[in-house]
Amino acid sequence: MKLYSLESNDPRRLGPYRLLRRIATGGMGRIYLARQEAPGTPASPAGPTGTVVDHGLVAVKTLLAEGMVSRPDRERFAREVELAGRVDSTYTATVLDANAKAERPWLAIEFIPAPSLAELVVSAGTLPADAVRWVAAGAARALVELHGLGVVHRDIKPLNILLPQDRPRLIDFGISHAHDHTSSTTTIGTFAFTSPEQACGKKSTAASDMYSLGATLFFLAVGRPPYEQTDHSFGVLALVQRAELDTSGLPTELEPLILPLLELDPERRPAPSDVLRDVLADLDRAAADQGAERWLPQAWTALIEEYAEQGRQLRDGALDFEAAEAPTQVKDEGAPDGAHEAVSEMREQLEALRKQRDALVRAQSEERAEAEARELARQEEEERRRREQARKEEAERRERERKEQERKKKEQREQRERERKESQRKERERIAREKTETAAKNKSTGATAAKQPAKNSGSSEGWGGLLVVALIIGALIWQPWDKKDDDTPTSSPTPRFTLSSSGGGTSGLGGDDTETDSSSSSSSSSSSSSGGSDDTEPEPEPETTSPEPDPTEEAFKAVSSGDCLDVVDTGYGGLTKYDWSEEKPNTTSCGYGTRVKVTSTADDCPSGVAKATWSYYSTSSGERTALCLTGQYRQGDCLLAKHEGSNISSIAMLSSPNCTDRKVPVAYNEILVVTDIYRANASTGTEVCRHGQYDMNTYWSTKVDDGATLLCLKAYD
């Protein structure tokens, strides 16, 4: 155990405690080994309770201060005293006495002569799997009790967990906070053991302690923090912010215990009670309460015993601190006059030099803190620019894809229009051929009938025969027996795709064969008249055709629940009406950038944020088809919005404009970009959107997925 002699700027007494040695010095305070004065002596006034209790050796913590203690430091120390006083656990250091209102505030806690986990790993090596589980059980028990009291430690690390022979002990509540004190500040502990949300400047929660516990257990098993090794503290901080882990060397049997604690998402980390349950299930419950000898390697237990023995010697008085501290008075008879004054002056100069050194150390510490803050701000700015560039590139890619899709759709429409016109042209040509061939057949039949009477008539009957022939030809051309009414042609064209076999021929789409339906029937009638037969071919029944299918209705009916659609709200329908970018739904893969997804094909769609109904009524079938839609979002997506004053009054949740568009539909005047997406609960709000204390952007937020997801939005720059 390393104990340091008191220096000239160290106090010699705090409250009823006489300081013996300095144990450690932190960034804001010092911890001393002290002994309480005997009760009843003038130097031991009563504590806050009015009585003096002899605690033997104690650890006394106080603030580092030159002159008067500042009000913020005193308030912070008072909060630490209040929080530490809440905790009464066998797995933490017990608070014995305190006075936050003293000239130099102090806090007396139980003195635990034991090494920290950090010193044990450095001096005695790493732990096997069961020993890691035993330490995890003790630390989890401490956190169960702390979190149950509403206290978040915020600085779990190997240096703050002492390991005596019986059980791990959690110490140092210097930056702890309670749930009723969360509005003041956020804290970044030791970089390698802090959580990603703390490293990003966000508020610490109980889940932050669990991440730090996971990093500490990894350190026990592997001998290093769970990140790639680097000598630059800001490099470590960047890795922590993104939770970029290097888990090489972690034993496989410890992965189920440690890796869930190192999840980037705080909500996915287990609670301390879950960790305690799992490790006790892996350990023998009866043996889990046994001491260090049952679980730890011999090198660890030897070092723990050395600390314990030194603690016993200190308590028993085997080490005489008073003799070591008593000033030695030596009178130099041969010293010249004024020698003692010279020595005193040298001592004063030395004291002044020590004060200058302390001031220089503090100034250097402040400069380092400022440099770290500037570097952190620079990294955040670089990260912001990188995200902005990525969003811009993604917007350009999506714009290129949109234009390519529009080009392909235009080509498809033009191709269909060309095919339709070509089909109409061929149909007209077929009908014209049928009419021409029918007229030619009628003329041929009339000429044959005219020759027959000419052969049998004499010259005296020429004019009469000619008159009869003319009448016959006119009757054949007029064919009054085949007319149904004055507006119906004798031979109507066969509809497209209809096959007819009344005359032995077929009509195909654009074919060259000629149908012989009603024209063949006329020829048969003429033949029977000239030949005297009464048999006539019956007129064919008109064929009935089913109504043309509705392609839009078919497109709607082809969509299934879970499909994604290549369609967005253009925003030109205004604030209360959707204007879809397509006339009918086109399914697409549910990949990056797809805005609309079908949740159901029921008639009654649910309402809510980012939900819509797209329906179609077919006049052909008389049926209505409905699609229930919801929005899908990714970081970097853009949405149309209406900005009124400092508020966003409306957002087109199913829109997807180009983020760099200069013009927007008249109902809107803003383009918002999705900066972050978080899992949400009832208490999640816009405050999670800010990226550290240097982020000066204005954010808005909205919840989708029935409140389970929060979108962070800001105006696109």
XYZ file of C-alpha atoms in Angstrom, residues 5-10 12 22 30 66 346-362:
27
model
C 3.997 11.907 3.769
C 2.012 15.042 4.345
C 3.258 18.128 2.532
C 3.275 21.683 3.777
C 0.012 22.521 1.991
C -1.782 19.514 3.495
C -3.056 18.337 9.765
C -1.874 10.976 2.105
C -7.333 14.313 -1.863
C -6.136 27.379 -2.392
C 15.282 29.270 2.489
C 12.298 27.345 3.817
C 9.982 30.215 2.881
C 11.488 30.336 -0.598
C 11.022 26.574 -0.921
C 7.394 26.896 0.152
C 6.871 29.660 -2.428
C 8.411 27.428 -5.107
C 6.082 24.598 -4.141
C 3.080 26.885 -4.477
C 4.305 28.042 -7.881
C 4.733 24.429 -8.909
C 1.165 23.569 -7.805
C -0.197 26.602 -9.659
C 1.741 25.575 -12.779
C 0.371 22.035 -12.539
C -3.175 23.363 -12.267
